[in-house]
C-alpha cells in the first residue's frame, strides 16, 4: 500500500476550520483508492509566534523537508502588524518557501460555470477562461538585497531590490515552457522591460529559451498592460509567466475571473523538496472561528496535492468533482452567495462535500 507523510499547516484565522474539512475528504479518497495518508500538524505564522515565538519554528521546517507533501491553509493576523518584520506571520511563509526552495508557484484560474454570476466582471468576458499563472516565488524584490530603512541627511529612506540572475529566470521559464507544452502551447511572459533592467534580463532569457522551443507561441507583455488585459480579454491567455511581485498582484486580480478568490488553489514546487499546496486567499481574521469560511480553495489545494504531489489522479478527480457537484446544487458560503442559492457555513459545506464524494 502506498504510504504518504503529509504535513498539515493550519496556520492562522480560518486556517484550522478549512483544514479540518480538507482532511476529512482526504481520508475518504485515501481509503477508496487504497493508499495511506499520515498527517502531522505543525505550527506556522501567528499561531507559531504565540506558541514558540517564531513564525517558522525549526521543527516545522524539518518536518516539511522530510514529508511527501505539505498542505498549508493560511497565515496572517492584524495582531502582529506592529511586530518587527522577522516576527511577523508572513515571514514564516516566506522562509518556508525559500527554505524548501519552492521557486515555482502555479496558480490555475478556470471559470467555474456555477459561479459566473458571482464575479463582478461580465459573463461574456469571463466565460471559458482557463489560464495558469506561473509565478517565480523565491527571488525578485521579495528576497533581494540590499533592503531596509536608513536615515539619509535627516530624511528616512526605505528600499528593496528587485533582482534576478539568469539562472533563476531560466529555471522558472523552463517550468512555464513545460506547462505550456502540456496545455495550449501559448506562453505570455509579463515584465516591465520598458523601465527595469531586471526585466530586460528576464525578457532576454525568455527569448533565448523560445528559440529552442519552436512548438510554443511566446509573447511578452508589460505588467501594466497585462493587468488591464486580464480583466478586459482574459481568454487570450494560456500560461502567464512572471516574477514574484507581479505574480502576487496579477494572481489576486485573476481570482475575480473565477467568481471568487475563495476557490483558487495553488502549488509551490522546487526540485529537491516536497511541494507545498495552499489556497491563494489569506487567513480572513474577520470571520475566523465563526464557521463562515469557504473551504473550497483549501479542498481544491488538497486535490492539487493529490494530483501534482502524490500522483493520485483519480483521488484528485473525485474531490474536484465533489466541489463541482455542490456548487451546481446551489450550496454556497457567504462570499459566493447569490439569489436562489442555499447559504451554508464551513462545516456544513464540508458535510455536503462528503456526501457528494
Ligand atoms: C500570496 C500571499 C503572500 C505573498 C503573503 C501572505 C506573504 O499574498 O501567497 O500571494 O505575498 O506571496
Ligand atoms: Mg498574494
PDB file of N, CA, C and O in Angstrom, residues 21-67:
ATOM      1  N   UNK A  21     -11.911  20.408   7.136  1.00  0.00           N
ATOM      2  CA  UNK A  21     -12.744  19.938   6.027  1.00  0.00           C
ATOM      3  C   UNK A  21     -11.897  19.153   5.019  1.00  0.00           C
ATOM      4  O   UNK A  21     -12.248  18.044   4.600  1.00  0.00           O
ATOM      5  N   UNK A  22     -10.751  19.735   4.651  1.00  0.00           N
ATOM      6  CA  UNK A  22      -9.896  19.074   3.652  1.00  0.00           C
ATOM      7  C   UNK A  22      -9.437  17.706   4.150  1.00  0.00           C
ATOM      8  O   UNK A  22      -9.417  16.722   3.394  1.00  0.00           O
ATOM      9  N   UNK A  23      -9.104  17.638   5.422  1.00  0.00           N
ATOM     10  CA  UNK A  23      -8.588  16.390   5.979  1.00  0.00           C
ATOM     11  C   UNK A  23      -9.625  15.269   5.906  1.00  0.00           C
ATOM     12  O   UNK A  23      -9.295  14.118   5.563  1.00  0.00           O
ATOM     13  N   UNK A  24     -10.875  15.610   6.195  1.00  0.00           N
ATOM     14  CA  UNK A  24     -11.934  14.588   6.122  1.00  0.00           C
ATOM     15  C   UNK A  24     -12.054  14.021   4.707  1.00  0.00           C
ATOM     16  O   UNK A  24     -12.201  12.819   4.513  1.00  0.00           O
ATOM     17  N   UNK A  25     -11.996  14.907   3.717  1.00  0.00           N
ATOM     18  CA  UNK A  25     -12.143  14.447   2.332  1.00  0.00           C
ATOM     19  C   UNK A  25     -10.944  13.604   1.920  1.00  0.00           C
ATOM     20  O   UNK A  25     -11.084  12.588   1.229  1.00  0.00           O
ATOM     21  N   UNK A  26      -9.762  14.014   2.358  1.00  0.00           N
ATOM     22  CA  UNK A  26      -8.556  13.252   2.020  1.00  0.00           C
ATOM     23  C   UNK A  26      -8.639  11.839   2.585  1.00  0.00           C
ATOM     24  O   UNK A  26      -8.270  10.864   1.929  1.00  0.00           O
ATOM     25  N   UNK A  27      -9.148  11.717   3.828  1.00  0.00           N
ATOM     26  CA  UNK A  27      -9.286  10.392   4.433  1.00  0.00           C
ATOM     27  C   UNK A  27     -10.195   9.490   3.604  1.00  0.00           C
ATOM     28  O   UNK A  27      -9.908   8.309   3.404  1.00  0.00           O
ATOM     29  N   UNK A  28     -11.287  10.071   3.101  1.00  0.00           N
ATOM     30  CA  UNK A  28     -12.233   9.264   2.315  1.00  0.00           C
ATOM     31  C   UNK A  28     -11.595   8.755   1.021  1.00  0.00           C
ATOM     32  O   UNK A  28     -11.662   7.572   0.701  1.00  0.00           O
ATOM     33  N   UNK A  29     -10.940   9.656   0.272  1.00  0.00           N
ATOM     34  CA  UNK A  29     -10.378   9.191  -1.004  1.00  0.00           C
ATOM     35  C   UNK A  29      -9.184   8.255  -0.794  1.00  0.00           C
ATOM     36  O   UNK A  29      -8.961   7.349  -1.602  1.00  0.00           O
ATOM     37  N   UNK A  30      -8.445   8.456   0.296  1.00  0.00           N
ATOM     38  CA  UNK A  30      -7.312   7.559   0.560  1.00  0.00           C
ATOM     39  C   UNK A  30      -7.831   6.136   0.738  1.00  0.00           C
ATOM     40  O   UNK A  30      -7.296   5.181   0.167  1.00  0.00           O
ATOM     41  N   UNK A  31      -8.896   6.029   1.522  1.00  0.00           N
ATOM     42  CA  UNK A  31      -9.454   4.701   1.750  1.00  0.00           C
ATOM     43  C   UNK A  31      -9.997   4.107   0.447  1.00  0.00           C
ATOM     44  O   UNK A  31      -9.748   2.954   0.119  1.00  0.00           O
ATOM     45  N   UNK A  32     -10.663   4.972  -0.335  1.00  0.00           N
ATOM     46  CA  UNK A  32     -11.263   4.498  -1.595  1.00  0.00           C
ATOM     47  C   UNK A  32     -10.206   3.984  -2.564  1.00  0.00           C
ATOM     48  O   UNK A  32     -10.397   2.990  -3.247  1.00  0.00           O
ATOM     49  N   UNK A  33      -9.078   4.669  -2.649  1.00  0.00           N
ATOM     50  CA  UNK A  33      -8.076   4.276  -3.648  1.00  0.00           C
ATOM     51  C   UNK A  33      -6.903   3.493  -3.054  1.00  0.00           C
ATOM     52  O   UNK A  33      -5.883   3.276  -3.720  1.00  0.00           O
ATOM     53  N   UNK A  34      -7.035   3.069  -1.788  1.00  0.00           N
ATOM     54  CA  UNK A  34      -6.050   2.164  -1.214  1.00  0.00           C
ATOM     55  C   UNK A  34      -4.674   2.749  -0.998  1.00  0.00           C
ATOM     56  O   UNK A  34      -3.669   2.119  -1.299  1.00  0.00           O
ATOM     57  N   UNK A  35      -4.613   3.989  -0.508  1.00  0.00           N
ATOM     58  CA  UNK A  35      -3.322   4.491  -0.048  1.00  0.00           C
ATOM     59  C   UNK A  35      -3.499   5.080   1.344  1.00  0.00           C
ATOM     60  O   UNK A  35      -4.618   5.328   1.775  1.00  0.00           O
ATOM     61  N   UNK A  36      -2.369   5.230   2.028  1.00  0.00           N
ATOM     62  CA  UNK A  36      -2.461   5.718   3.393  1.00  0.00           C
ATOM     63  C   UNK A  36      -1.853   7.108   3.527  1.00  0.00           C
ATOM     64  O   UNK A  36      -0.786   7.379   2.981  1.00  0.00           O
ATOM     65  N   UNK A  37      -2.554   7.986   4.226  1.00  0.00           N
ATOM     66  CA  UNK A  37      -2.036   9.335   4.495  1.00  0.00           C
ATOM     67  C   UNK A  37      -1.775   9.468   5.985  1.00  0.00           C
ATOM     68  O   UNK A  37      -2.699   9.305   6.785  1.00  0.00           O
ATOM     69  N   UNK A  38      -0.541   9.717   6.346  1.00  0.00           N
ATOM     70  CA  UNK A  38      -0.224  10.001   7.750  1.00  0.00           C
ATOM     71  C   UNK A  38      -0.078  11.501   7.912  1.00  0.00           C
ATOM     72  O   UNK A  38       0.847  12.096   7.349  1.00  0.00           O
ATOM     73  N   UNK A  39      -1.000  12.097   8.647  1.00  0.00           N
ATOM     74  CA  UNK A  39      -0.958  13.545   8.824  1.00  0.00           C
ATOM     75  C   UNK A  39      -0.157  13.915  10.049  1.00  0.00           C
ATOM     76  O   UNK A  39      -0.238  13.254  11.083  1.00  0.00           O
ATOM     77  N   UNK A  40       0.586  15.000   9.912  1.00  0.00           N
ATOM     78  CA  UNK A  40       1.311  15.541  11.055  1.00  0.00           C
ATOM     79  C   UNK A  40       1.072  17.044  11.041  1.00  0.00           C
ATOM     80  O   UNK A  40       1.378  17.712  10.059  1.00  0.00           O
ATOM     81  N   UNK A  41       0.479  17.578  12.113  1.00  0.00           N
ATOM     82  CA  UNK A  41       0.221  19.021  12.159  1.00  0.00           C
ATOM     83  C   UNK A  41       1.393  19.761  12.759  1.00  0.00           C
ATOM     84  O   UNK A  41       1.971  19.316  13.752  1.00  0.00           O
ATOM     85  N   UNK A  42       1.748  20.896  12.162  1.00  0.00           N
ATOM     86  CA  UNK A  42       2.839  21.723  12.673  1.00  0.00           C
ATOM     87  C   UNK A  42       2.401  23.182  12.688  1.00  0.00           C
ATOM     88  O   UNK A  42       1.611  23.600  11.846  1.00  0.00           O
ATOM     89  N   UNK A  43       2.930  23.970  13.607  1.00  0.00           N
ATOM     90  CA  UNK A  43       2.564  25.387  13.662  1.00  0.00           C
ATOM     91  C   UNK A  43       3.359  26.244  12.676  1.00  0.00           C
ATOM     92  O   UNK A  43       4.526  25.956  12.396  1.00  0.00           O
ATOM     93  N   UNK A  44       2.715  27.273  12.171  1.00  0.00           N
ATOM     94  CA  UNK A  44       3.377  28.277  11.318  1.00  0.00           C
ATOM     95  C   UNK A  44       2.634  29.596  11.479  1.00  0.00           C
ATOM     96  O   UNK A  44       1.454  29.602  11.866  1.00  0.00           O
ATOM     97  N   UNK A  45       3.296  30.699  11.182  1.00  0.00           N
ATOM     98  CA  UNK A  45       2.646  32.010  11.192  1.00  0.00           C
ATOM     99  C   UNK A  45       2.353  32.492  12.601  1.00  0.00           C
ATOM    100  O   UNK A  45       3.112  32.235  13.544  1.00  0.00           O
ATOM    101  N   UNK A  46       1.248  33.201  12.758  1.00  0.00           N
ATOM    102  CA  UNK A  46       0.898  33.800  14.041  1.00  0.00           C
ATOM    103  C   UNK A  46       0.737  32.767  15.138  1.00  0.00           C
ATOM    104  O   UNK A  46       1.169  32.981  16.284  1.00  0.00           O
ATOM    105  N   UNK A  47       0.152  31.614  14.809  1.00  0.00           N
ATOM    106  CA  UNK A  47      -0.044  30.601  15.850  1.00  0.00           C
ATOM    107  C   UNK A  47       1.303  30.073  16.338  1.00  0.00           C
ATOM    108  O   UNK A  47       1.467  29.743  17.514  1.00  0.00           O
ATOM    109  N   UNK A  48       2.290  30.017  15.441  1.00  0.00           N
ATOM    110  CA  UNK A  48       3.637  29.587  15.858  1.00  0.00           C
ATOM    111  C   UNK A  48       4.324  30.675  16.686  1.00  0.00           C
ATOM    112  O   UNK A  48       5.098  30.367  17.600  1.00  0.00           O
ATOM    113  N   UNK A  49       4.039  31.930  16.369  1.00  0.00           N
ATOM    114  CA  UNK A  49       4.595  33.028  17.185  1.00  0.00           C
ATOM    115  C   UNK A  49       4.026  32.913  18.600  1.00  0.00           C
ATOM    116  O   UNK A  49       4.763  33.007  19.594  1.00  0.00           O
ATOM    117  N   UNK A  50       2.713  32.674  18.693  1.00  0.00           N
ATOM    118  CA  UNK A  50       2.092  32.534  20.016  1.00  0.00           C
ATOM    119  C   UNK A  50       2.676  31.361  20.800  1.00  0.00           C
ATOM    120  O   UNK A  50       2.938  31.462  21.989  1.00  0.00           O
ATOM    121  N   UNK A  51       2.878  30.219  20.132  1.00  0.00           N
ATOM    122  CA  UNK A  51       3.324  29.016  20.833  1.00  0.00           C
ATOM    123  C   UNK A  51       4.816  29.022  21.122  1.00  0.00           C
ATOM    124  O   UNK A  51       5.258  28.589  22.170  1.00  0.00           O
ATOM    125  N   UNK A  52       5.614  29.466  20.115  1.00  0.00           N
ATOM    126  CA  UNK A  52       7.053  29.238  20.188  1.00  0.00           C
ATOM    127  C   UNK A  52       7.856  30.527  20.027  1.00  0.00           C
ATOM    128  O   UNK A  52       9.065  30.557  20.266  1.00  0.00           O
ATOM    129  N   UNK A  53       7.179  31.598  19.610  1.00  0.00           N
ATOM    130  CA  UNK A  53       7.885  32.873  19.446  1.00  0.00           C
ATOM    131  C   UNK A  53       8.592  33.016  18.113  1.00  0.00           C
ATOM    132  O   UNK A  53       9.438  33.891  17.934  1.00  0.00           O
ATOM    133  N   UNK A  54       8.264  32.140  17.153  1.00  0.00           N
ATOM    134  CA  UNK A  54       8.941  32.152  15.857  1.00  0.00           C
ATOM    135  C   UNK A  54       7.912  31.779  14.781  1.00  0.00           C
ATOM    136  O   UNK A  54       7.233  30.749  14.914  1.00  0.00           O
ATOM    137  N   UNK A  55       7.764  32.592  13.713  1.00  0.00           N
ATOM    138  CA  UNK A  55       6.735  32.269  12.706  1.00  0.00           C
ATOM    139  C   UNK A  55       7.046  31.017  11.871  1.00  0.00           C
ATOM    140  O   UNK A  55       6.142  30.457  11.245  1.00  0.00           O
ATOM    141  N   UNK A  56       8.309  30.593  11.852  1.00  0.00           N
ATOM    142  CA  UNK A  56       8.629  29.294  11.235  1.00  0.00           C
ATOM    143  C   UNK A  56       9.586  28.544  12.145  1.00  0.00           C
ATOM    144  O   UNK A  56      10.811  28.592  11.975  1.00  0.00           O
ATOM    145  N   UNK A  57       9.048  27.803  13.119  1.00  0.00           N
ATOM    146  CA  UNK A  57       9.934  27.056  14.024  1.00  0.00           C
ATOM    147  C   UNK A  57      10.756  26.034  13.235  1.00  0.00           C
ATOM    148  O   UNK A  57      10.278  25.472  12.245  1.00  0.00           O
ATOM    149  N   UNK A  58      11.977  25.808  13.718  1.00  0.00           N
ATOM    150  CA  UNK A  58      12.892  24.838  13.100  1.00  0.00           C
ATOM    151  C   UNK A  58      12.203  23.482  12.868  1.00  0.00           C
ATOM    152  O   UNK A  58      12.317  22.876  11.807  1.00  0.00           O
ATOM    153  N   UNK A  59      11.439  23.034  13.894  1.00  0.00           N
ATOM    154  CA  UNK A  59      10.805  21.713  13.796  1.00  0.00           C
ATOM    155  C   UNK A  59       9.793  21.661  12.655  1.00  0.00           C
ATOM    156  O   UNK A  59       9.621  20.629  12.002  1.00  0.00           O
ATOM    157  N   UNK A  60       9.135  22.792  12.388  1.00  0.00           N
ATOM    158  CA  UNK A  60       8.167  22.827  11.284  1.00  0.00           C
ATOM    159  C   UNK A  60       8.888  22.652   9.952  1.00  0.00           C
ATOM    160  O   UNK A  60       8.494  21.841   9.105  1.00  0.00           O
ATOM    161  N   UNK A  61       9.981  23.415   9.780  1.00  0.00           N
ATOM    162  CA  UNK A  61      10.726  23.320   8.520  1.00  0.00           C
ATOM    163  C   UNK A  61      11.284  21.910   8.324  1.00  0.00           C
ATOM    164  O   UNK A  61      11.190  21.338   7.230  1.00  0.00           O
ATOM    165  N   UNK A  62      11.832  21.326   9.392  1.00  0.00           N
ATOM    166  CA  UNK A  62      12.399  19.978   9.287  1.00  0.00           C
ATOM    167  C   UNK A  62      11.314  18.970   8.910  1.00  0.00           C
ATOM    168  O   UNK A  62      11.512  18.121   8.036  1.00  0.00           O
ATOM    169  N   UNK A  63      10.157  19.071   9.567  1.00  0.00           N
ATOM    170  CA  UNK A  63       9.059  18.142   9.256  1.00  0.00           C
ATOM    171  C   UNK A  63       8.659  18.277   7.788  1.00  0.00           C
ATOM    172  O   UNK A  63       8.411  17.283   7.094  1.00  0.00           O
ATOM    173  N   UNK A  64       8.611  19.506   7.289  1.00  0.00           N
ATOM    174  CA  UNK A  64       8.212  19.726   5.890  1.00  0.00           C
ATOM    175  C   UNK A  64       9.234  19.126   4.927  1.00  0.00           C
ATOM    176  O   UNK A  64       8.875  18.528   3.913  1.00  0.00           O
ATOM    177  N   UNK A  65      10.514  19.281   5.262  1.00  0.00           N
ATOM    178  CA  UNK A  65      11.571  18.790   4.363  1.00  0.00           C
ATOM    179  C   UNK A  65      11.506  17.287   4.173  1.00  0.00           C
ATOM    180  O   UNK A  65      11.852  16.769   3.118  1.00  0.00           O
ATOM    181  N   UNK A  66      11.084  16.575   5.214  1.00  0.00           N
ATOM    182  CA  UNK A  66      11.106  15.120   5.128  1.00  0.00           C
ATOM    183  C   UNK A  66       9.741  14.531   4.776  1.00  0.00           C
ATOM    184  O   UNK A  66       9.578  13.322   4.743  1.00  0.00           O
ATOM    185  N   UNK A  67       8.758  15.399   4.514  1.00  0.00           N
ATOM    186  CA  UNK A  67       7.409  14.901   4.186  1.00  0.00           C
ATOM    187  C   UNK A  67       7.310  14.540   2.705  1.00  0.00           C
ATOM    188  O   UNK A  67       8.239  14.789   1.929  1.00  0.00           O
TER     189      UNK A  67
END
